[in-house]
Each structure stands twice: as C-alpha cells, then as structure tokens.
PDB file of C-alpha atoms in Angstrom:
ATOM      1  CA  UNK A   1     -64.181  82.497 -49.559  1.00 59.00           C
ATOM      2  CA  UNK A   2     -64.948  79.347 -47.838  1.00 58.00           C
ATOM      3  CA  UNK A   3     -61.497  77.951 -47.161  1.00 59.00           C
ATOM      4  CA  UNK A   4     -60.212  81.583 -46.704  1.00 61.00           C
ATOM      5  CA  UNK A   5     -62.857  81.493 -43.886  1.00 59.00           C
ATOM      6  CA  UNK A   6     -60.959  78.104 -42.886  1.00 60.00           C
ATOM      7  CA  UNK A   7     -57.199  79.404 -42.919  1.00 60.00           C
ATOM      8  CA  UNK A   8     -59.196  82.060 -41.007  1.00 58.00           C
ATOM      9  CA  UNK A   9     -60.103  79.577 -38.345  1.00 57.00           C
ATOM     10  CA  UNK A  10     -56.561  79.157 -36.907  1.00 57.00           C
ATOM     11  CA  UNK A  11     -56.857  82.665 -35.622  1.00 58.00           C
ATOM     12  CA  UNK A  12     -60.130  83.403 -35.096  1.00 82.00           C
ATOM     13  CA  UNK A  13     -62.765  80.734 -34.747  1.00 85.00           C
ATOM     14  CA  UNK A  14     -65.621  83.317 -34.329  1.00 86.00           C
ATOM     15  CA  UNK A  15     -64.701  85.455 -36.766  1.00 85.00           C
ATOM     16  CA  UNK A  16     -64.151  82.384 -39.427  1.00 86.00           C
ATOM     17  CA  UNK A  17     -67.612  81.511 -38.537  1.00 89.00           C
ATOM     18  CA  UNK A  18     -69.230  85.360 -39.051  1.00 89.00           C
ATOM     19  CA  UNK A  19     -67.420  85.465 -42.649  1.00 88.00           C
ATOM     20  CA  UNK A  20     -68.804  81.319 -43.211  1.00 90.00           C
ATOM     21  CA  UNK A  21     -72.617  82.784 -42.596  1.00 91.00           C
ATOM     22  CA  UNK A  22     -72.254  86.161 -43.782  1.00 90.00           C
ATOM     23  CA  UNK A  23     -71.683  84.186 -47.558  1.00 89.00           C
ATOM     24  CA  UNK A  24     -75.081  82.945 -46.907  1.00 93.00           C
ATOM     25  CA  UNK A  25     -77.067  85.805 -46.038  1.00 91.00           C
ATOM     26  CA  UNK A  26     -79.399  86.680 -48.227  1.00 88.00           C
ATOM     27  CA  UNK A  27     -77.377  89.717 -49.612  1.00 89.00           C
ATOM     28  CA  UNK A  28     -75.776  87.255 -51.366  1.00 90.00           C
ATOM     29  CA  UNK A  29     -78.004  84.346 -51.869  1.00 93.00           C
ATOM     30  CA  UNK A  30     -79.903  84.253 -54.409  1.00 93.00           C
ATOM     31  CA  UNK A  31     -83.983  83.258 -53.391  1.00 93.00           C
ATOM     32  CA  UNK A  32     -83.926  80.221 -55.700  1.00 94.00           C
ATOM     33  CA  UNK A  33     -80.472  79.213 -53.493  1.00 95.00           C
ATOM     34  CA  UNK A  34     -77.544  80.560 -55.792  1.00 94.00           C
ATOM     35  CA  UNK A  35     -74.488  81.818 -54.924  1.00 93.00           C
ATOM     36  CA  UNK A  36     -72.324  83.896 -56.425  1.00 89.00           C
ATOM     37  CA  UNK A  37     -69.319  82.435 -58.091  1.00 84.00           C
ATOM     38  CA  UNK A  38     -66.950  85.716 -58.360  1.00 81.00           C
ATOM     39  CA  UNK A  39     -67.356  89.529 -58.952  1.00 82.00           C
ATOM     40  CA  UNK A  40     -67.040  89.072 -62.796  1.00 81.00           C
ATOM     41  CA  UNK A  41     -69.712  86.610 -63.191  1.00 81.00           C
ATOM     42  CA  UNK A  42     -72.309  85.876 -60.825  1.00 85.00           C
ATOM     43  CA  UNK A  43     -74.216  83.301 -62.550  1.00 85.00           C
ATOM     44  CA  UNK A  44     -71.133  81.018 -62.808  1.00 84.00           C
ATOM     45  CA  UNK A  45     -70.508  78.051 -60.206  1.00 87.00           C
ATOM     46  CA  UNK A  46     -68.015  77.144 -57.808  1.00 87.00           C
ATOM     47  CA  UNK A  47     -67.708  73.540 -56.348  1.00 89.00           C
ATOM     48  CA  UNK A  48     -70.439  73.151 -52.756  1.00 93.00           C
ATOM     49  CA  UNK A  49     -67.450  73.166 -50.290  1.00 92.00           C
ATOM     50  CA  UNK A  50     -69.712  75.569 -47.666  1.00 94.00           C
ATOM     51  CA  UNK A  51     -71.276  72.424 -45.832  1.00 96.00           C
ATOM     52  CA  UNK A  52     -68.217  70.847 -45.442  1.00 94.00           C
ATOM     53  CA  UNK A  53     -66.664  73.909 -44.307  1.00 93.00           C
ATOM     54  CA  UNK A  54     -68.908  74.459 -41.641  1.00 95.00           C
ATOM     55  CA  UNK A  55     -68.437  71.008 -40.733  1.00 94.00           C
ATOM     56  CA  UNK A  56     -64.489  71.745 -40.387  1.00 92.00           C
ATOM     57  CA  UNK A  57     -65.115  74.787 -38.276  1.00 92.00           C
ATOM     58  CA  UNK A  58     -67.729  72.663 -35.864  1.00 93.00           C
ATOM     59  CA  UNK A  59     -65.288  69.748 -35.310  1.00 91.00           C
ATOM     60  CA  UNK A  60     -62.645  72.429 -34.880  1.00 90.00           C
ATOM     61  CA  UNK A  61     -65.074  74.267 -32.377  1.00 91.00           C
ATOM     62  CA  UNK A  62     -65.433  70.556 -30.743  1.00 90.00           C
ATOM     63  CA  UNK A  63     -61.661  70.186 -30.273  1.00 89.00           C
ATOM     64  CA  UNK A  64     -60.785  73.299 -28.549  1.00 87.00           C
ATOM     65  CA  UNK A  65     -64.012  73.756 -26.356  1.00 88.00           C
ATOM     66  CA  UNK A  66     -65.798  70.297 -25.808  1.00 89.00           C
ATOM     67  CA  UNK A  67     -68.791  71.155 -27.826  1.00 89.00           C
ATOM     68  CA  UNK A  68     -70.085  72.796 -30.747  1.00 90.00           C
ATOM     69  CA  UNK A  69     -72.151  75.835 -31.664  1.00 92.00           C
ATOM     70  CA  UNK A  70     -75.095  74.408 -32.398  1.00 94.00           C
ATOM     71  CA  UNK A  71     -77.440  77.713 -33.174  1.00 94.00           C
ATOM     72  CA  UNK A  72     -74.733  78.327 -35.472  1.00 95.00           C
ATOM     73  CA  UNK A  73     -75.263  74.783 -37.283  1.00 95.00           C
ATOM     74  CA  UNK A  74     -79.062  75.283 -37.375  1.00 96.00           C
ATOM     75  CA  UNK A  75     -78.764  78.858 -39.094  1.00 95.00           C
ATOM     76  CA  UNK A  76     -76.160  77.639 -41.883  1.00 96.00           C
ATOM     77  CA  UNK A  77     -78.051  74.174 -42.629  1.00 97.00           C
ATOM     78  CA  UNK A  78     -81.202  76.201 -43.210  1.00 95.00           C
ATOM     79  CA  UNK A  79     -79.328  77.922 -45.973  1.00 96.00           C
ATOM     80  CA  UNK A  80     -77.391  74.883 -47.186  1.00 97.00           C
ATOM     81  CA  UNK A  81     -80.742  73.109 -47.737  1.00 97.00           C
ATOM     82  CA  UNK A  82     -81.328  76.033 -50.268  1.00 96.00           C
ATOM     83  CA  UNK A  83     -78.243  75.956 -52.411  1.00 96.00           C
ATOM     84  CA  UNK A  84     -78.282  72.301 -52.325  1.00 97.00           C
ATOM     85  CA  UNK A  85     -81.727  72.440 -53.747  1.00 96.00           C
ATOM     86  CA  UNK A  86     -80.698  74.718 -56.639  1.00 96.00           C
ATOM     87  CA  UNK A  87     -78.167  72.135 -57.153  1.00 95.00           C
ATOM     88  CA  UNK A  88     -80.429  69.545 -58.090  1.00 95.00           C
ATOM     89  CA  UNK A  89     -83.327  71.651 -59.806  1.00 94.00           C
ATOM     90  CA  UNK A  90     -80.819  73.392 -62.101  1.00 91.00           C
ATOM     91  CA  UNK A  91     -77.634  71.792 -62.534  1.00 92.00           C
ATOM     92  CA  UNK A  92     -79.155  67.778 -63.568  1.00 93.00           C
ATOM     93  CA  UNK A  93     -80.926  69.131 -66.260  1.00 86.00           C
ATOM     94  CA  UNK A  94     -81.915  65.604 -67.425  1.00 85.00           C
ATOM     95  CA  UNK A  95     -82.955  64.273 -63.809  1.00 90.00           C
ATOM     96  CA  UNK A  96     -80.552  61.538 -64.394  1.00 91.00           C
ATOM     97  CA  UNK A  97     -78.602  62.098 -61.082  1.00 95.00           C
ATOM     98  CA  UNK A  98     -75.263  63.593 -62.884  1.00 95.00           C
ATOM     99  CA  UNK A  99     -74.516  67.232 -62.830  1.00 94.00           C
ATOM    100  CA  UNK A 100     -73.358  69.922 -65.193  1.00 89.00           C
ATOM    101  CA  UNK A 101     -71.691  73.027 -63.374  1.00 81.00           C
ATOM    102  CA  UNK A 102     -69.237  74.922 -66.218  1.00 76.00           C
ATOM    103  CA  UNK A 103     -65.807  76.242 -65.031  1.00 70.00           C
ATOM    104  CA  UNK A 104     -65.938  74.487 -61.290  1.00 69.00           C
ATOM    105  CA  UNK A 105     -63.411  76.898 -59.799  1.00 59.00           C
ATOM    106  CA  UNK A 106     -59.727  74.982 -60.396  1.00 57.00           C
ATOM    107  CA  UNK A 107     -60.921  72.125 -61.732  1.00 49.00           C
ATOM    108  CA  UNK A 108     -62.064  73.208 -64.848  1.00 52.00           C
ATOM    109  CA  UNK A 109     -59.504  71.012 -67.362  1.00 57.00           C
ATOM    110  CA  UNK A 110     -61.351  69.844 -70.344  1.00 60.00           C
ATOM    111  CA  UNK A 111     -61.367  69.652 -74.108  1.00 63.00           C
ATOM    112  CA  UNK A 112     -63.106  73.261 -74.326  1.00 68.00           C
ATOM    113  CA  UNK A 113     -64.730  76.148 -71.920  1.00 72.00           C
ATOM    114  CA  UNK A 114     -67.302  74.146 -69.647  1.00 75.00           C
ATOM    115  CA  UNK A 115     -68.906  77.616 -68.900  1.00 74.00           C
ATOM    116  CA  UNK A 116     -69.521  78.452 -72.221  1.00 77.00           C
ATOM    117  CA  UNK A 117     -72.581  76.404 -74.942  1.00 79.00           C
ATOM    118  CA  UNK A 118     -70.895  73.536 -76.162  1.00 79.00           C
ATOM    119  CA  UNK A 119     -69.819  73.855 -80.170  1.00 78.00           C
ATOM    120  CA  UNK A 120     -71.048  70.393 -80.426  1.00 78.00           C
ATOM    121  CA  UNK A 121     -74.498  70.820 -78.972  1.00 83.00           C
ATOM    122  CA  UNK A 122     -75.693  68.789 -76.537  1.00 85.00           C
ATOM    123  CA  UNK A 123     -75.091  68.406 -72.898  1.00 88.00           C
ATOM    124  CA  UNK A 124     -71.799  67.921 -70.481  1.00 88.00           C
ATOM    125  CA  UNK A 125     -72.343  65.680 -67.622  1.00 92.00           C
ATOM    126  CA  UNK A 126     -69.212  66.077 -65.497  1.00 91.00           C
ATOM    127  CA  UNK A 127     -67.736  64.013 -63.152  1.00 92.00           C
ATOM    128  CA  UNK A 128     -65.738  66.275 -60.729  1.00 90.00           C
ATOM    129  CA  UNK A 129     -69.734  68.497 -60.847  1.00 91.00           C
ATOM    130  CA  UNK A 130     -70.855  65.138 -59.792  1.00 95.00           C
ATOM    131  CA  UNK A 131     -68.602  64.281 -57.496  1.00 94.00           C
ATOM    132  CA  UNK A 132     -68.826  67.627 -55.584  1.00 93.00           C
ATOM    133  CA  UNK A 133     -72.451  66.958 -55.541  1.00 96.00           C
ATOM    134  CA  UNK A 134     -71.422  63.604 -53.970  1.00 96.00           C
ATOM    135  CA  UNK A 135     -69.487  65.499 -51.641  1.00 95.00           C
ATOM    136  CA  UNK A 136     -72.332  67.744 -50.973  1.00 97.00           C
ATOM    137  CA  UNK A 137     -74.511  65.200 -49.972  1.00 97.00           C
ATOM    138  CA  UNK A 138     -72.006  63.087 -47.461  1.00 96.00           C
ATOM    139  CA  UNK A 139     -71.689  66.554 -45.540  1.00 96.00           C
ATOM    140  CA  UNK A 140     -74.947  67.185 -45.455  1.00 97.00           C
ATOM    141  CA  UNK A 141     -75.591  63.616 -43.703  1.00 95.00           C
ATOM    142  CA  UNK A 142     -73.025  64.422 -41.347  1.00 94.00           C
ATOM    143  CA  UNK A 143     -74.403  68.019 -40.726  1.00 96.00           C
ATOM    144  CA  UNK A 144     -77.486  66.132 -40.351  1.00 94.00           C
ATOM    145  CA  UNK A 145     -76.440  63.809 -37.785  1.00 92.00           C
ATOM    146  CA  UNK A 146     -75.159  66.163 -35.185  1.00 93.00           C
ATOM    147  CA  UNK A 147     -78.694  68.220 -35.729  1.00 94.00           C
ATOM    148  CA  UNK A 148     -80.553  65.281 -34.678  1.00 92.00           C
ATOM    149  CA  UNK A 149     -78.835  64.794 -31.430  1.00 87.00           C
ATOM    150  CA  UNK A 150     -80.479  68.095 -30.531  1.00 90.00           C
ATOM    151  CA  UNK A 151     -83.479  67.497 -32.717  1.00 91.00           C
ATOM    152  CA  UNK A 152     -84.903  64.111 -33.798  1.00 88.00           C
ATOM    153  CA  UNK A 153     -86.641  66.059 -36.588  1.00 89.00           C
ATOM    154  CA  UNK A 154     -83.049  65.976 -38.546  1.00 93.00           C
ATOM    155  CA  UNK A 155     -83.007  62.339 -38.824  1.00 90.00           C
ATOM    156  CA  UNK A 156     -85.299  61.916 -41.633  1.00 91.00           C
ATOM    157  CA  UNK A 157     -83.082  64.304 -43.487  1.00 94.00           C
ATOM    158  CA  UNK A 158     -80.170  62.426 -42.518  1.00 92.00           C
ATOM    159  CA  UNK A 159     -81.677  59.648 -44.591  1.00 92.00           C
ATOM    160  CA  UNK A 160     -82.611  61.924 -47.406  1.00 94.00           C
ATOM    161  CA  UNK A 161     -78.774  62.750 -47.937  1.00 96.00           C
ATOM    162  CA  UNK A 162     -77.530  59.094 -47.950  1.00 93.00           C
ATOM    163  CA  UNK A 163     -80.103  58.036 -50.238  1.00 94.00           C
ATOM    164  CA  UNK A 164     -79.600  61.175 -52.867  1.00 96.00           C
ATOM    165  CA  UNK A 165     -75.934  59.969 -52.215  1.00 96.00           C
ATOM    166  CA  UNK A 166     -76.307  56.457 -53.078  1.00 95.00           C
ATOM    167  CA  UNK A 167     -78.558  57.698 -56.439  1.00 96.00           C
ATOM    168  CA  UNK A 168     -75.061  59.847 -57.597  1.00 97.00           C
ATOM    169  CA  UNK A 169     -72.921  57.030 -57.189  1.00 95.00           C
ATOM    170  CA  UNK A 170     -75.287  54.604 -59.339  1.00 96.00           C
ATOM    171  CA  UNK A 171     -75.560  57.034 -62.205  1.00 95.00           C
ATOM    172  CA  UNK A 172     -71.942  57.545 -62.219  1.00 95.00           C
ATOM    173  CA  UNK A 173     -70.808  53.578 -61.994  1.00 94.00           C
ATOM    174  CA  UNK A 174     -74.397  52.921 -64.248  1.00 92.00           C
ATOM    175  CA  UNK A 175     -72.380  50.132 -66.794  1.00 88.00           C
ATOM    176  CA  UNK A 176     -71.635  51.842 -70.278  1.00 84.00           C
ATOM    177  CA  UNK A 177     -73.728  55.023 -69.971  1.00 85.00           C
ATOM    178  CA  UNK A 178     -71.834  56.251 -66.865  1.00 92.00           C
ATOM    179  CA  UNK A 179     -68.426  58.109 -66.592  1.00 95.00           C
ATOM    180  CA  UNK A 180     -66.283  54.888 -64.932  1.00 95.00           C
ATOM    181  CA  UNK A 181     -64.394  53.316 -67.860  1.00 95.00           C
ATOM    182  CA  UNK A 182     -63.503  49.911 -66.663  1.00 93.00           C
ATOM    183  CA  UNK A 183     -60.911  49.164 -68.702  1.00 93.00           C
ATOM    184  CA  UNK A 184     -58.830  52.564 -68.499  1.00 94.00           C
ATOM    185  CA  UNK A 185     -59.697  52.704 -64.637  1.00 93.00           C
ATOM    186  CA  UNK A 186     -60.740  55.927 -64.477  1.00 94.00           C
ATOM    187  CA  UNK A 187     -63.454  58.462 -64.439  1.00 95.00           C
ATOM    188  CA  UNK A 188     -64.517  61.246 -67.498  1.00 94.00           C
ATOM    189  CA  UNK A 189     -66.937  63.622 -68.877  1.00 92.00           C
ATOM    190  CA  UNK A 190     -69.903  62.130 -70.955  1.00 93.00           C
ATOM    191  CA  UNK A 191     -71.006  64.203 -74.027  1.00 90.00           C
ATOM    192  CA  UNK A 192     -74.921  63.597 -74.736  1.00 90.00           C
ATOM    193  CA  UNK A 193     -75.079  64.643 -78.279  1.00 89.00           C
ATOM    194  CA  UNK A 194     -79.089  66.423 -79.226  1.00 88.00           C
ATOM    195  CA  UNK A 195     -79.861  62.860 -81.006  1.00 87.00           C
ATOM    196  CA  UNK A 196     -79.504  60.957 -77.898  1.00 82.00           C
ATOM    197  CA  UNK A 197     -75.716  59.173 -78.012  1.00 88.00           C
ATOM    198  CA  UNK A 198     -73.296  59.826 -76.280  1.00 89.00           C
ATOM    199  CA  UNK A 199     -69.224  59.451 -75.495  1.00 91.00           C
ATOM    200  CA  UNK A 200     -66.905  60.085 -72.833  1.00 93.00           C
ATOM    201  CA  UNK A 201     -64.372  62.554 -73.279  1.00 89.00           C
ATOM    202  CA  UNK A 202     -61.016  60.749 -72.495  1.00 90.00           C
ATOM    203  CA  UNK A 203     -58.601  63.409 -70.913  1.00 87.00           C
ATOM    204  CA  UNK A 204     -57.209  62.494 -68.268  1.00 87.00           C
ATOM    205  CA  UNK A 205     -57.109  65.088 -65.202  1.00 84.00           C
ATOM    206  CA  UNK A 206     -58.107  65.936 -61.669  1.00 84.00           C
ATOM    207  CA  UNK A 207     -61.852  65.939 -62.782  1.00 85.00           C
ATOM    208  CA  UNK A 208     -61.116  62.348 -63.438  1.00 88.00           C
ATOM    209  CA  UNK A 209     -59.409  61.594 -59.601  1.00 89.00           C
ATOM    210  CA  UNK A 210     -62.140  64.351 -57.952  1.00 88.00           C
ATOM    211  CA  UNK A 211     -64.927  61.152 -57.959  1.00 92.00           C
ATOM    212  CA  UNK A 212     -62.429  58.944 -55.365  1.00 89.00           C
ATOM    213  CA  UNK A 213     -61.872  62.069 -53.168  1.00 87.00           C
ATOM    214  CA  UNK A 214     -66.065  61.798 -52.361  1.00 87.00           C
ATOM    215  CA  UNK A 215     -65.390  60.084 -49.678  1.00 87.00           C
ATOM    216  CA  UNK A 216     -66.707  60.187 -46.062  1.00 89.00           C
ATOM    217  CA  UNK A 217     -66.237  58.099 -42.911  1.00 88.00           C
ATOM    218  CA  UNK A 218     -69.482  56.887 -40.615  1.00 85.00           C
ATOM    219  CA  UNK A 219     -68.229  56.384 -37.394  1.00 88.00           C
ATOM    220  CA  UNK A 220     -69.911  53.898 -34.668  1.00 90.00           C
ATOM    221  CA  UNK A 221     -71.070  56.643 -32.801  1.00 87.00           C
ATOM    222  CA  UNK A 222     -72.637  58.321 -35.502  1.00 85.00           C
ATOM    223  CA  UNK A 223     -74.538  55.233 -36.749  1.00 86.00           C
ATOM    224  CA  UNK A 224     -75.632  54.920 -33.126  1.00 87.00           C
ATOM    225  CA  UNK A 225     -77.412  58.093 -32.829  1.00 84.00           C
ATOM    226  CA  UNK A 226     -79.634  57.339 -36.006  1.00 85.00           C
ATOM    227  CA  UNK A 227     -80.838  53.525 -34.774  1.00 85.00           C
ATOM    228  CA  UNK A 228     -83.539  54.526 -37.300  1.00 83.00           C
ATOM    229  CA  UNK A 229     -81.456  55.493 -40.339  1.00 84.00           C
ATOM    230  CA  UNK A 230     -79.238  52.817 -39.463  1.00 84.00           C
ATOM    231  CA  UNK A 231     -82.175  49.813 -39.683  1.00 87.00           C
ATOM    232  CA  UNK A 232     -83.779  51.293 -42.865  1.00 84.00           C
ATOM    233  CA  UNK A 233     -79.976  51.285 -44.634  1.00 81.00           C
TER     234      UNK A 233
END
C-alpha cells in the first residue's frame, strides 16, 4: 500500500498523501503500533517503508510547489513514532539490536518459512529485518530534521534516530557473533540455538545485499540546521 500510494503520487499528490495517512489511522493501527501485514494474516510483518514513503511524497511536494506540507509531516511522524516503537519492543526479542520479522513481504528467501516456529528451536536474527530497521531509523532522522526547522523540539529526536542507527550497524558488523562474514563478503541470517550458540545460515540472496541498500545521504544543509546534533556526533 505504501508504494501503491507512491505510483499514486504521479497523479495525485493529495490523494497519495490521504491513502499514506489513512494506513495509519487508528482503524488500522494497532494501540501497541502494529500494522497490518495483509487481509489473510494480520499479525504478520511487512518491511517499515511508510517513513520513507512519506519522505518521498514531501520531497516530491518540495519539487513541484517550493515547500512541504508540514501539518501533514507532524500527523504521520506521530504515528511512525508508534510502529517504530513496536519495532523495537517486539521484534529484538533479545535486546541485542538485531531484529526478527518472519516473511518480510518479497524478501522472504531462506532455508525454511521465517513466519512460521523454527523446527530447530531457537531464534532467527535476520539481516534484511535488520536492515529495514536500519532503514527505518535513517528516515526517521531525516523526517526528524525537517520537523525541527519548524520545531526545535524535534532535534533531540533527530539524535535519538542516529544513535539507535549507529547501535544496528554495530550489532550487525559485531566481529564473529554478527551477520557480516568477512571472508565470503557478505551478509546472512544468524541461528541462536536454545543452548546459547549460534551459526549463520549461508544462502546467498537479496536478504544478504538488503544491509548495503541502508543507506542515507546527510547533506550540508541538513547538518546545518541541527548545530546541536551535529557537535554531540
């Protein structure tokens, strides 16, 4: 729904925008911050792309009329904060900054069923989970930034995003527990078995590739609107 509310964008700004926020009305998310995944299973997850679609649809907004909808940006960050919040409380189940999720939408190629209990036992830490998460957190920065121009109070979750950022990235590069294997060069899924070891799963696929794609540029001006952010960092 969120890049259908994207392609939607080319013809109708406003009405991309209605169908971005009506996903986040409370008809559909959850109180704890949950949203739906599909029709046949609500409980499931798809990959956080909503803060980086409204991102798309405010530097869209920029480009065609000067300036951004800023009302617009307050309502869906409100909500944002929310799912991002279930994120972390139920999805790092060990607190260790590296995220479970299941079937992920398109990128679910793996050994087995990711939404299903694993017939090993234990727990899957995945990297394209984390590296939406990742993801997540850049945009939410970003989204941050432009709030703060209106509203110093944003800075100081500007920070907050950067710094939950730069805790994903250690636990995923974290020398012989994370999911980078130096020598292949690439990223996988770590199995933590119930007695405490654990292996990564060595298939390579997108989930692999998803961790490079977590990527976000900081533009001067951006840094300059945070002098704040910018001396803590």
């Amino acid at each position: 729904l969120a890049f259908q509310a994207l392609a939607l964008s080319v013809v109708d700004l406003d009405f991309a925008k209605e169908q971005l926020d009506l996903m986040l009305r409370d008809r559909y998310l959850h109180p704890n911050g949950q949203l739906p995944a599909y029709e046949w299973n609500f409980s499931d997850v798809n990959p956080p792309v909503h803060a980086w679609a409204a991102l798309f649809l405010h530097r869209t907004e920029q480009a065609l009329h000067g300036e951004g909808d800023i009302p617009f940006l307050k309502r869906i960050y409100s909500k944002l904060l929310m799912n991002f919040t279930w994120w972390v409380n139920r999805k790092d189940r060990s607190g260790r900054n590296v995220f479970e999720g299941g079937f992920l939408g398109l990128d679910n190629i793996g050994v087995f069923d990711r939404s299903s209990p694993l017939p090993t036992g234990g727990v899957l830490e995945q990297a394209d989970g984390t590296a939406w998460m990742a993801l997540f957190c850049q945009n939410m920065g970003e989204l941050s930034v432009e709030l703060a121009s209106h509203d110093e109070c944003y800075e100081d979750l500007a920070y907050k995003f950067l710094e939950h950022f730069l805790w994903i990235a250690a636990a995923m590069n974290k020398p012989g527990e994370g999911m980078w294997d130096e020598e292949d060069g690439f990223y996988y899924d770590v199995l933590r078995m119930p007695d405490g070891s654990s292996t990564r799963l060595k298939v390579r696929s997108i989930v692999g590739l998803l961790p490079l794609c977590a990527t976000t540029v900081v533009e001067p001006w951006q840094r300059e609107r945070l002098p704040q952010t910018t001396a803590r960092i």
